[in-house]
GROMACS .gro file of C-alpha atoms in nm:
model
  150
    1UNK     CA    1   1.235  -0.248   1.271
    2UNK     CA    2   1.366  -0.009   1.007
    3UNK     CA    3   1.127   0.187   0.784
    4UNK     CA    4   1.283   0.348   0.479
    5UNK     CA    5   1.220   0.447   0.119
    6UNK     CA    6   1.261   0.149  -0.107
    7UNK     CA    7   1.538   0.143  -0.364
    8UNK     CA    8   1.562  -0.014  -0.706
    9UNK     CA    9   1.764  -0.297  -0.551
   10UNK     CA   10   1.467  -0.372  -0.322
   11UNK     CA   11   1.212  -0.408  -0.602
   12UNK     CA   12   1.275  -0.778  -0.689
   13UNK     CA   13   1.236  -0.874  -0.320
   14UNK     CA   14   0.923  -0.660  -0.299
   15UNK     CA   15   0.782  -0.828  -0.608
   16UNK     CA   16   0.824  -1.167  -0.442
   17UNK     CA   17   0.659  -1.036  -0.125
   18UNK     CA   18   0.380  -0.900  -0.346
   19UNK     CA   19   0.336  -1.244  -0.499
   20UNK     CA   20   0.262  -1.376  -0.150
   21UNK     CA   21   0.009  -1.093  -0.107
   22UNK     CA   22  -0.162  -1.180  -0.436
   23UNK     CA   23  -0.176  -1.552  -0.359
   24UNK     CA   24  -0.376  -1.499  -0.039
   25UNK     CA   25  -0.599  -1.225  -0.177
   26UNK     CA   26  -0.902  -1.172  -0.397
   27UNK     CA   27  -0.653  -1.113  -0.680
   28UNK     CA   28  -0.534  -1.477  -0.669
   29UNK     CA   29  -0.542  -1.638  -1.010
   30UNK     CA   30  -0.472  -1.320  -1.204
   31UNK     CA   31  -0.154  -1.265  -1.404
   32UNK     CA   32   0.146  -1.143  -1.201
   33UNK     CA   33   0.392  -0.961  -1.426
   34UNK     CA   34   0.748  -0.916  -1.298
   35UNK     CA   35   0.852  -0.675  -1.577
   36UNK     CA   36   0.547  -0.453  -1.525
   37UNK     CA   37   0.614  -0.440  -1.152
   38UNK     CA   38   0.982  -0.355  -1.206
   39UNK     CA   39   0.879  -0.064  -1.429
   40UNK     CA   40   0.627   0.053  -1.168
   41UNK     CA   41   0.896   0.039  -0.900
   42UNK     CA   42   1.118   0.258  -1.115
   43UNK     CA   43   0.831   0.505  -1.163
   44UNK     CA   44   0.759   0.524  -0.790
   45UNK     CA   45   1.124   0.587  -0.706
   46UNK     CA   46   1.161   0.853  -0.977
   47UNK     CA   47   0.855   1.050  -0.858
   48UNK     CA   48   0.870   1.088  -0.477
   49UNK     CA   49   0.648   1.395  -0.490
   50UNK     CA   50   0.364   1.177  -0.621
   51UNK     CA   51   0.440   0.831  -0.482
   52UNK     CA   52   0.499   0.713  -0.128
   53UNK     CA   53   0.704   0.394  -0.136
   54UNK     CA   54   0.839   0.245   0.188
   55UNK     CA   55   0.954  -0.090   0.320
   56UNK     CA   56   1.001  -0.233   0.668
   57UNK     CA   57   1.313  -0.438   0.723
   58UNK     CA   58   1.422  -0.671   1.002
   59UNK     CA   59   1.754  -0.858   0.993
   60UNK     CA   60   1.808  -0.748   0.634
   61UNK     CA   61   1.477  -0.889   0.509
   62UNK     CA   62   1.183  -0.685   0.379
   63UNK     CA   63   0.869  -0.805   0.554
   64UNK     CA   64   0.629  -0.515   0.500
   65UNK     CA   65   0.568  -0.252   0.235
   66UNK     CA   66   0.340   0.039   0.162
   67UNK     CA   67   0.290   0.215  -0.170
   68UNK     CA   68   0.057   0.508  -0.210
   69UNK     CA   69   0.015   0.820  -0.417
   70UNK     CA   70  -0.127   1.168  -0.412
   71UNK     CA   71  -0.361   1.301  -0.676
   72UNK     CA   72  -0.640   1.547  -0.742
   73UNK     CA   73  -0.991   1.411  -0.736
   74UNK     CA   74  -1.139   1.382  -1.083
   75UNK     CA   75  -1.405   1.636  -0.981
   76UNK     CA   76  -1.189   1.875  -0.780
   77UNK     CA   77  -0.846   2.034  -0.751
   78UNK     CA   78  -0.825   1.917  -0.390
   79UNK     CA   79  -0.552   1.661  -0.329
   80UNK     CA   80  -0.609   1.324  -0.168
   81UNK     CA   81  -0.367   1.047  -0.075
   82UNK     CA   82  -0.457   0.693  -0.178
   83UNK     CA   83  -0.289   0.362  -0.107
   84UNK     CA   84  -0.197   0.110  -0.374
   85UNK     CA   85  -0.088  -0.155  -0.130
   86UNK     CA   86  -0.009  -0.217   0.233
   87UNK     CA   87   0.123  -0.563   0.306
   88UNK     CA   88   0.282  -0.726   0.607
   89UNK     CA   89   0.414  -1.080   0.574
   90UNK     CA   90   0.171  -1.318   0.752
   91UNK     CA   91   0.444  -1.428   0.996
   92UNK     CA   92   0.493  -1.067   1.111
   93UNK     CA   93   0.133  -0.951   1.143
   94UNK     CA   94   0.007  -0.822   1.475
   95UNK     CA   95   0.311  -0.605   1.541
   96UNK     CA   96   0.356  -0.235   1.482
   97UNK     CA   97   0.472  -0.238   1.118
   98UNK     CA   98   0.131  -0.157   0.965
   99UNK     CA   99   0.056   0.116   1.219
  100UNK     CA  100   0.397   0.278   1.172
  101UNK     CA  101   0.362   0.267   0.793
  102UNK     CA  102   0.013   0.418   0.806
  103UNK     CA  103   0.130   0.697   1.039
  104UNK     CA  104   0.430   0.767   0.816
  105UNK     CA  105   0.201   0.776   0.510
  106UNK     CA  106  -0.025   1.024   0.689
  107UNK     CA  107   0.273   1.253   0.758
  108UNK     CA  108   0.384   1.229   0.394
  109UNK     CA  109   0.028   1.307   0.277
  110UNK     CA  110   0.009   1.611   0.506
  111UNK     CA  111   0.349   1.737   0.388
  112UNK     CA  112   0.233   1.704   0.027
  113UNK     CA  113  -0.095   1.893   0.072
  114UNK     CA  114  -0.351   1.613   0.084
  115UNK     CA  115  -0.686   1.726   0.215
  116UNK     CA  116  -0.791   1.365   0.276
  117UNK     CA  117  -0.634   1.023   0.308
  118UNK     CA  118  -0.832   0.744   0.143
  119UNK     CA  119  -0.688   0.394   0.202
  120UNK     CA  120  -0.888   0.090   0.097
  121UNK     CA  121  -0.899  -0.284   0.151
  122UNK     CA  122  -0.962  -0.467  -0.175
  123UNK     CA  123  -0.772  -0.790  -0.107
  124UNK     CA  124  -1.042  -0.954   0.103
  125UNK     CA  125  -0.772  -1.056   0.355
  126UNK     CA  126  -0.864  -0.990   0.717
  127UNK     CA  127  -1.100  -0.714   0.604
  128UNK     CA  128  -1.271  -0.681   0.942
  129UNK     CA  129  -0.939  -0.653   1.125
  130UNK     CA  130  -0.823  -0.397   0.868
  131UNK     CA  131  -1.140  -0.192   0.920
  132UNK     CA  132  -1.089  -0.204   1.296
  133UNK     CA  133  -0.725  -0.098   1.261
  134UNK     CA  134  -0.807   0.204   1.047
  135UNK     CA  135  -1.100   0.305   1.267
  136UNK     CA  136  -0.875   0.284   1.574
  137UNK     CA  137  -0.647   0.532   1.394
  138UNK     CA  138  -0.931   0.778   1.340
  139UNK     CA  139  -1.058   0.676   0.997
  140UNK     CA  140  -1.422   0.628   0.910
  141UNK     CA  141  -1.549   0.347   0.690
  142UNK     CA  142  -1.708   0.471   0.366
  143UNK     CA  143  -1.829   0.235   0.096
  144UNK     CA  144  -1.748  -0.113  -0.027
  145UNK     CA  145  -1.548  -0.280  -0.302
  146UNK     CA  146  -1.716  -0.515  -0.549
  147UNK     CA  147  -1.589  -0.769  -0.800
  148UNK     CA  148  -1.734  -0.972  -1.087
  149UNK     CA  149  -1.495  -1.218  -1.252
  150UNK     CA  150  -1.520  -1.315  -1.617
   0.00000   0.00000   0.00000
């Protein structure tokens, strides 16, 4: 298992992995825009002081990814680290990829001055297992996510 920053060459493969994430999630049925995601990948790579962007590779194939960012709260100058996505291919779940990515994200957040780390689970995929994973790593559960489709 190799964890590394993703490169521009990785982005198309990540987009396809992200499509798999969307298809099994609460975001299924929404538009999935390749060009928008390519542009976002370029933004993440160009701004490593703001964005955390890593992949996990085995035998030359990306099977897990984590993208997060650091920002001030809207009400404070304190910094917090937030995740945009954490995804492990269904065939590779249950291993250490997610834990290693979370730990690496925590280190990055600490190095960049985050006072808090605030991951979330909005996909609706294995939410209870996700909660248990984060709690086992010392996180507390705060709040819920809601949706109303139109």
